PDB file of C-alpha atoms in Angstrom:
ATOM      1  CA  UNK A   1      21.392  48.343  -2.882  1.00 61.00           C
ATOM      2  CA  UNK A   2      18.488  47.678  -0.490  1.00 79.00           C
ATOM      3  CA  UNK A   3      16.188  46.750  -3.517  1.00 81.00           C
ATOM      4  CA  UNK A   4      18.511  43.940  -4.767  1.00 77.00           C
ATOM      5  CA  UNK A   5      18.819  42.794  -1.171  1.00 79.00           C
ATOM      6  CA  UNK A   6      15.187  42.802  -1.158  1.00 82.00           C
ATOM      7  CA  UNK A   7      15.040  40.564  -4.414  1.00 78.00           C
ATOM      8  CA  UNK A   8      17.651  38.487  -3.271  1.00 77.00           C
ATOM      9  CA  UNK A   9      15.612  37.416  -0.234  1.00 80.00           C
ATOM     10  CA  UNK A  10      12.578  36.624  -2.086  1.00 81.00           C
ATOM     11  CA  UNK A  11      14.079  34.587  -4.606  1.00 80.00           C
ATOM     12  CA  UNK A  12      15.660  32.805  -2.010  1.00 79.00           C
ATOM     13  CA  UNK A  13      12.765  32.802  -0.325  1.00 81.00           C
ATOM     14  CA  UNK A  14      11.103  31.273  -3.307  1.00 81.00           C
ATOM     15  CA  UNK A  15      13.713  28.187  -4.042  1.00 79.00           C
ATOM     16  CA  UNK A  16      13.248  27.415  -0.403  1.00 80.00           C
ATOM     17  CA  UNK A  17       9.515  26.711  -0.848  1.00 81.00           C
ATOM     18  CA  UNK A  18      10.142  25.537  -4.390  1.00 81.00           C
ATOM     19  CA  UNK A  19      12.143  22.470  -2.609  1.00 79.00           C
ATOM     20  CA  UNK A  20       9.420  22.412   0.271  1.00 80.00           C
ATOM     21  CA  UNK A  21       6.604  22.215  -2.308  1.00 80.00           C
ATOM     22  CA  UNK A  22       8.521  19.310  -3.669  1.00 81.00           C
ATOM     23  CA  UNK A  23       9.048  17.564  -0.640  1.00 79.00           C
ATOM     24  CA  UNK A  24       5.273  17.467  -0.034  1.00 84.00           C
ATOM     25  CA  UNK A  25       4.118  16.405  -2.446  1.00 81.00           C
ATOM     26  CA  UNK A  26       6.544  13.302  -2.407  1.00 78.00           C
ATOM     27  CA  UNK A  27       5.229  12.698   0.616  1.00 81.00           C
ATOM     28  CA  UNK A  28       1.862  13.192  -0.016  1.00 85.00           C
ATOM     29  CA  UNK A  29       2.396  10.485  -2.658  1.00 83.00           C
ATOM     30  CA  UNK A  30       3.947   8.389  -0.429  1.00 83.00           C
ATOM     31  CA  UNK A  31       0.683   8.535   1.840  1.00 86.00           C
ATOM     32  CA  UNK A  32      -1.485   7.997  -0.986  1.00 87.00           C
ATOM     33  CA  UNK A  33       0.047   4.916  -2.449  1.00 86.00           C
ATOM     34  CA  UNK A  34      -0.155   3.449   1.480  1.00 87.00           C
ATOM     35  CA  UNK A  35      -3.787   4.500   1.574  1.00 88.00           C
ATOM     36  CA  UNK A  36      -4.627   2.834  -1.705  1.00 88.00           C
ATOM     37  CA  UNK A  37      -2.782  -0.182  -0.624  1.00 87.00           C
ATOM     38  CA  UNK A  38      -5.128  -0.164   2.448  1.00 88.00           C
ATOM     39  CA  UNK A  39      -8.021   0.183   0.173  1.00 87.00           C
ATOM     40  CA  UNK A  40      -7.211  -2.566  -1.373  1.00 85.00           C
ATOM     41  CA  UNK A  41      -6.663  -4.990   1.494  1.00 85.00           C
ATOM     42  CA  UNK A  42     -10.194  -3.762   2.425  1.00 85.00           C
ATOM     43  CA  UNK A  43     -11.630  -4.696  -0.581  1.00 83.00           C
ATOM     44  CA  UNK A  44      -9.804  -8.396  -0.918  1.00 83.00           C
ATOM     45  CA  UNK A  45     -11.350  -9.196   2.903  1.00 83.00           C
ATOM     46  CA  UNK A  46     -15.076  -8.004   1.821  1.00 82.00           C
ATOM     47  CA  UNK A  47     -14.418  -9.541  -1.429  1.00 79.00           C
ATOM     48  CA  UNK A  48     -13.703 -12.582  -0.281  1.00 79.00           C
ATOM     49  CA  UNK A  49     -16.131 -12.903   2.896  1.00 81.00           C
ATOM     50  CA  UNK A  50     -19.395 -11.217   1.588  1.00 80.00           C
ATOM     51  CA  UNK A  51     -18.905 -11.289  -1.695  1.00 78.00           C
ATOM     52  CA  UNK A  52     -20.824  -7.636  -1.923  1.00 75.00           C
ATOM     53  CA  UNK A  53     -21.674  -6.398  -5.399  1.00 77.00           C
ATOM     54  CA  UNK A  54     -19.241  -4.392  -7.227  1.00 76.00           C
ATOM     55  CA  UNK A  55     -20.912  -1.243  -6.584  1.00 77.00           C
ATOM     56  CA  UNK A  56     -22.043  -1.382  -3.213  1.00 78.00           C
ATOM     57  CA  UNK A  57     -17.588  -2.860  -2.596  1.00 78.00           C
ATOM     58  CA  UNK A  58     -16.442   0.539  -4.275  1.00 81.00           C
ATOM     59  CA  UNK A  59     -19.011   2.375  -1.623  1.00 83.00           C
ATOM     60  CA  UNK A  60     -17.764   0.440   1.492  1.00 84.00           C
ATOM     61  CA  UNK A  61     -13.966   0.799   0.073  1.00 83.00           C
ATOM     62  CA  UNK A  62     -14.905   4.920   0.345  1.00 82.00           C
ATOM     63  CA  UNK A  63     -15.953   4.804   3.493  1.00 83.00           C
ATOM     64  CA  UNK A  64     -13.043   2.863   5.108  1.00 83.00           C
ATOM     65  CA  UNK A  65     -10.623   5.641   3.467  1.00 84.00           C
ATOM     66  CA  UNK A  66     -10.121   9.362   3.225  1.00 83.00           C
ATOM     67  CA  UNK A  67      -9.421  11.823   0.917  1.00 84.00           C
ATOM     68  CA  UNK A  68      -8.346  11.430  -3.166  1.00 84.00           C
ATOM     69  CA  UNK A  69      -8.225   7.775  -2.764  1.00 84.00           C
ATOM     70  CA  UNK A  70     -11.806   8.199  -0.955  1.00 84.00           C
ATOM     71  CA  UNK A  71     -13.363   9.965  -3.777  1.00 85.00           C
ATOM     72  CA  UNK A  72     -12.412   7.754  -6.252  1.00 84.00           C
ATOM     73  CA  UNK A  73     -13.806   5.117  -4.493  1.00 83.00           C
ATOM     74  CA  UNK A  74     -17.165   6.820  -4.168  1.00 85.00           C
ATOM     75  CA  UNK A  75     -17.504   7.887  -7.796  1.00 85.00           C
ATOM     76  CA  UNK A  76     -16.581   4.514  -9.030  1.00 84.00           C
ATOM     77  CA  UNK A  77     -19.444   3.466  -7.133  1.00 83.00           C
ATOM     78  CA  UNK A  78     -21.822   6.491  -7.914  1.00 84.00           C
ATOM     79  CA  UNK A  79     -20.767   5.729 -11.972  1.00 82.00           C
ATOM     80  CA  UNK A  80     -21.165   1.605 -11.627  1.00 78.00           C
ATOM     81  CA  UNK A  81     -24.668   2.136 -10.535  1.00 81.00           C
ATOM     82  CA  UNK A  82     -25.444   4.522 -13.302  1.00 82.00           C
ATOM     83  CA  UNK A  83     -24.447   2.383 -16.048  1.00 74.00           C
ATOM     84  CA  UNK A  84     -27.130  -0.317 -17.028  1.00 58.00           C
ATOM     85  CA  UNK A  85     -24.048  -2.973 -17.914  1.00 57.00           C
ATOM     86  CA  UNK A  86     -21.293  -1.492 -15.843  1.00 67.00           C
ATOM     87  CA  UNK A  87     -17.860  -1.920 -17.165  1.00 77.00           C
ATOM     88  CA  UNK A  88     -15.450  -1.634 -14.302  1.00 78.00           C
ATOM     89  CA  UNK A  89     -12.539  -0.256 -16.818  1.00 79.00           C
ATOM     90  CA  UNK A  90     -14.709   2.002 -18.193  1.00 82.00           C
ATOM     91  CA  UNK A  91     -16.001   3.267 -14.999  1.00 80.00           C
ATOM     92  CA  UNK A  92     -12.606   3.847 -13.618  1.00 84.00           C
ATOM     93  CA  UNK A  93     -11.234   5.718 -16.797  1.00 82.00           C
ATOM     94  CA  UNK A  94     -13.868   8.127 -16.405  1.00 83.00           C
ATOM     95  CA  UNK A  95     -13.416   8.532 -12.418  1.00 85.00           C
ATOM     96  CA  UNK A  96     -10.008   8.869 -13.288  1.00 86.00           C
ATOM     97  CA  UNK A  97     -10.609  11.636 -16.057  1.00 85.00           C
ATOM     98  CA  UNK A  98     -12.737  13.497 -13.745  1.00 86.00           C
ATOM     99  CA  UNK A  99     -10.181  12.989 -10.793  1.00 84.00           C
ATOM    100  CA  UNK A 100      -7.292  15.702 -11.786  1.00 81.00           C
ATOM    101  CA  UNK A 101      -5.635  15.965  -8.549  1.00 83.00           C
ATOM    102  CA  UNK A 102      -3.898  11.803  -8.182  1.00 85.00           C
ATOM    103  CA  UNK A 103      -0.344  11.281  -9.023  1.00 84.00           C
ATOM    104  CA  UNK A 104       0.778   9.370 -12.023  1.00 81.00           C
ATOM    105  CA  UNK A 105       1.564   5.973  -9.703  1.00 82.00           C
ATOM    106  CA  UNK A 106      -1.808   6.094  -8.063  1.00 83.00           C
ATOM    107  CA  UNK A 107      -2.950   6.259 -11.646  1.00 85.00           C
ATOM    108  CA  UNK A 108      -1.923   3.579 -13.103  1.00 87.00           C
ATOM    109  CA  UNK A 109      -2.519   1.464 -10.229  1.00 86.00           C
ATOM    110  CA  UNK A 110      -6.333   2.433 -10.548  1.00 85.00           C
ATOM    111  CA  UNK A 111      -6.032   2.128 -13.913  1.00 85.00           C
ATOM    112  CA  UNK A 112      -4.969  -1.998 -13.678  1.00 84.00           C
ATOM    113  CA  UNK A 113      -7.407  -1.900 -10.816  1.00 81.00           C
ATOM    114  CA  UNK A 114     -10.334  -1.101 -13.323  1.00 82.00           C
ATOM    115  CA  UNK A 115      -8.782  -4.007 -15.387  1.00 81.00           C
ATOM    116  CA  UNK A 116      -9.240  -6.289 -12.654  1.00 81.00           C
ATOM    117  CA  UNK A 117     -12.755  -6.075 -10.993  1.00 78.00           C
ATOM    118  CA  UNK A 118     -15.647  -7.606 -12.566  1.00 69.00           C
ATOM    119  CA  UNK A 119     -14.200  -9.779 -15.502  1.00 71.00           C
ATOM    120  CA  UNK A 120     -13.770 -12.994 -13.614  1.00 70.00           C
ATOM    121  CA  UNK A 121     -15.745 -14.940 -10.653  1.00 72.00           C
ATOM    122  CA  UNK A 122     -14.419 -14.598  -6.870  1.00 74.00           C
ATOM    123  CA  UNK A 123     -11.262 -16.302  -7.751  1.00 77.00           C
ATOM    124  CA  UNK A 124     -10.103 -13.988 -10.198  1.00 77.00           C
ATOM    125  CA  UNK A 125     -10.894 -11.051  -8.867  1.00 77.00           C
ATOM    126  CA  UNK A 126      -9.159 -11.782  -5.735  1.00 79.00           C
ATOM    127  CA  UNK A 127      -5.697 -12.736  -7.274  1.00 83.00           C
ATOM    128  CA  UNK A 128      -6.262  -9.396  -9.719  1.00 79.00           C
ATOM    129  CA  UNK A 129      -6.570  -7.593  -6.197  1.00 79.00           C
ATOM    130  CA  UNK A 130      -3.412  -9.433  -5.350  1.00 85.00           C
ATOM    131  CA  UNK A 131      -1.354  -8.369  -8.169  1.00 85.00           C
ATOM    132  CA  UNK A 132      -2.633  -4.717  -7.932  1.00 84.00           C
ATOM    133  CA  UNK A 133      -1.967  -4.700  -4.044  1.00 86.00           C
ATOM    134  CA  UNK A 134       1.610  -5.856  -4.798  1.00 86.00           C
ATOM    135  CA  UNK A 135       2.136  -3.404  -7.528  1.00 84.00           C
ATOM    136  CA  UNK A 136       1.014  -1.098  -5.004  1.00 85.00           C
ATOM    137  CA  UNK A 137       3.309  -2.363  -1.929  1.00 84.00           C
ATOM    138  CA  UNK A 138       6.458  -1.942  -4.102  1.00 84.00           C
ATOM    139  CA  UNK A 139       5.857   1.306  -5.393  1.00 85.00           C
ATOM    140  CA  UNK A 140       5.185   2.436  -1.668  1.00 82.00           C
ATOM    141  CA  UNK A 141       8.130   0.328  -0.348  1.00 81.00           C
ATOM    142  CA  UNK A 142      10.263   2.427  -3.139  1.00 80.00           C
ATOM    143  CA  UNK A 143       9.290   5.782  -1.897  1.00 76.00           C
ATOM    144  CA  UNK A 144       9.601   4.857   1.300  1.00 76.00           C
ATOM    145  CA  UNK A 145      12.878   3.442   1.168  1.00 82.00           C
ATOM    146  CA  UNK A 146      14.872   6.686  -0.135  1.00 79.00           C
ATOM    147  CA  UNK A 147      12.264   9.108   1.490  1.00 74.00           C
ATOM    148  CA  UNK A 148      14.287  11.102   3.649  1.00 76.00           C
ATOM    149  CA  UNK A 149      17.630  11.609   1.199  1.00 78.00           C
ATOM    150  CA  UNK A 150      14.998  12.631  -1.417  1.00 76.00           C
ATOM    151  CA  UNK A 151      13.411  14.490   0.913  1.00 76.00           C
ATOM    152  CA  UNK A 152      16.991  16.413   2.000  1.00 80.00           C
ATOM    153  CA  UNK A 153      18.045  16.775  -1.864  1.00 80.00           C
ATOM    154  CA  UNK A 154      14.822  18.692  -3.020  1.00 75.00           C
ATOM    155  CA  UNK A 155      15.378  21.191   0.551  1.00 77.00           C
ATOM    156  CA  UNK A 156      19.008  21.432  -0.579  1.00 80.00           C
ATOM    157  CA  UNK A 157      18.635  22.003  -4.281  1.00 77.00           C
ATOM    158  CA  UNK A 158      15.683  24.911  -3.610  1.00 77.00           C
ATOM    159  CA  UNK A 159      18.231  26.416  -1.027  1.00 77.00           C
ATOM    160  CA  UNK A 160      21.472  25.792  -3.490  1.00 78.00           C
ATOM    161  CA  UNK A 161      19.272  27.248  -6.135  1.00 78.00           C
ATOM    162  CA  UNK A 162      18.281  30.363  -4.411  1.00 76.00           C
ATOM    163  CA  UNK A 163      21.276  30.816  -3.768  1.00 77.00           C
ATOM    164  CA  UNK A 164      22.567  30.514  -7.352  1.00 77.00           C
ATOM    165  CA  UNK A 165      19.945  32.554  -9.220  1.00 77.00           C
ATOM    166  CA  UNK A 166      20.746  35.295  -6.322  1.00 75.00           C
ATOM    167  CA  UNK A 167      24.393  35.131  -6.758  1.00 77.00           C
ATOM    168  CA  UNK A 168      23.635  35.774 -10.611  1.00 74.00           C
ATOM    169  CA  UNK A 169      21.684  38.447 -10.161  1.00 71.00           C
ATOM    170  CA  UNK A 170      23.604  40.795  -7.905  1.00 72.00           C
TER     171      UNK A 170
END
């Protein structure tokens, strides 16, 4: 009997930080999304005041932000300057290939990001940031806006889960 006891706890124990594991990294994505959206304020204000080349933007974008979002940031900049006729697209794609650890929203947003920089003058790239930025905003807005009953559901369903698989086994 102690043995299936024993079990019973770790699986338990194992749903719990099933639905914890869950609940981080939705909020890790939340954070993300927010930090990008900073990024890209950042880069609209240079953009638009000092008109810095491409390259050296990406490299002052990385340095105004931390972690994944920083490293993209710095390799777009690092692969810009190796390319003799950089192709902002084709710089982010492979950033973005190399990068395995950014969530599918983040992604794309990079990804329309790359579409954006360097194919028009000022002008253009500034209302491209704009429409990125926005993308961005709503997709944070939306995980902000159910965060904490999404947050409660993934705790409850590793805990109801346990629970079940437990009850199953015994």
């Amino acid at each position: 009997m102690s043995i299936k006891l024993i079990g019973a706890v770790f699986i338990v124990a194992g749903c719990i930080l099933s639905g914890s594991a869950f609940s981080f990294t939705y909020k890790k994505e939340e954070k993300l999304l927010y930090d990008l959206a900073h990024a890209l304020d950042y880069m609209s204000c240079d953009l638009e005041y000092r008109m810095s080349p491409l390259s050296d933007l990406c490299k002052k974008t990385s340095q105004q932000c931390d972690g994944v979002i920083c490293d993209v940031f710095a390799n777009l900049s690092a692969e810009l300057e190796q390319q003799i006729a950089p192709d902002a697209k084709r710089c982010m794609d492979a950033v973005l290939d190399k990068t395995h650890n950014i969530p599918s929203s983040c992604k794309t947003i990079l990804q329309e990001l790359g579409v954006s920089l360097g194919q028009f003058g000022i002008d253009g790239q500034l209302r491209g940031l704009e429409n990125v930025r926005n993308i961005c905003n709503m997709k944070a807005l939306s995980f902000t806006q159910n965060k904490d009953s999404k947050i409660r559901t993934y705790q409850t369903l590793g805990i109801c889960g346990g629970a079940a698989i437990t009850i199953l086994l015994i």
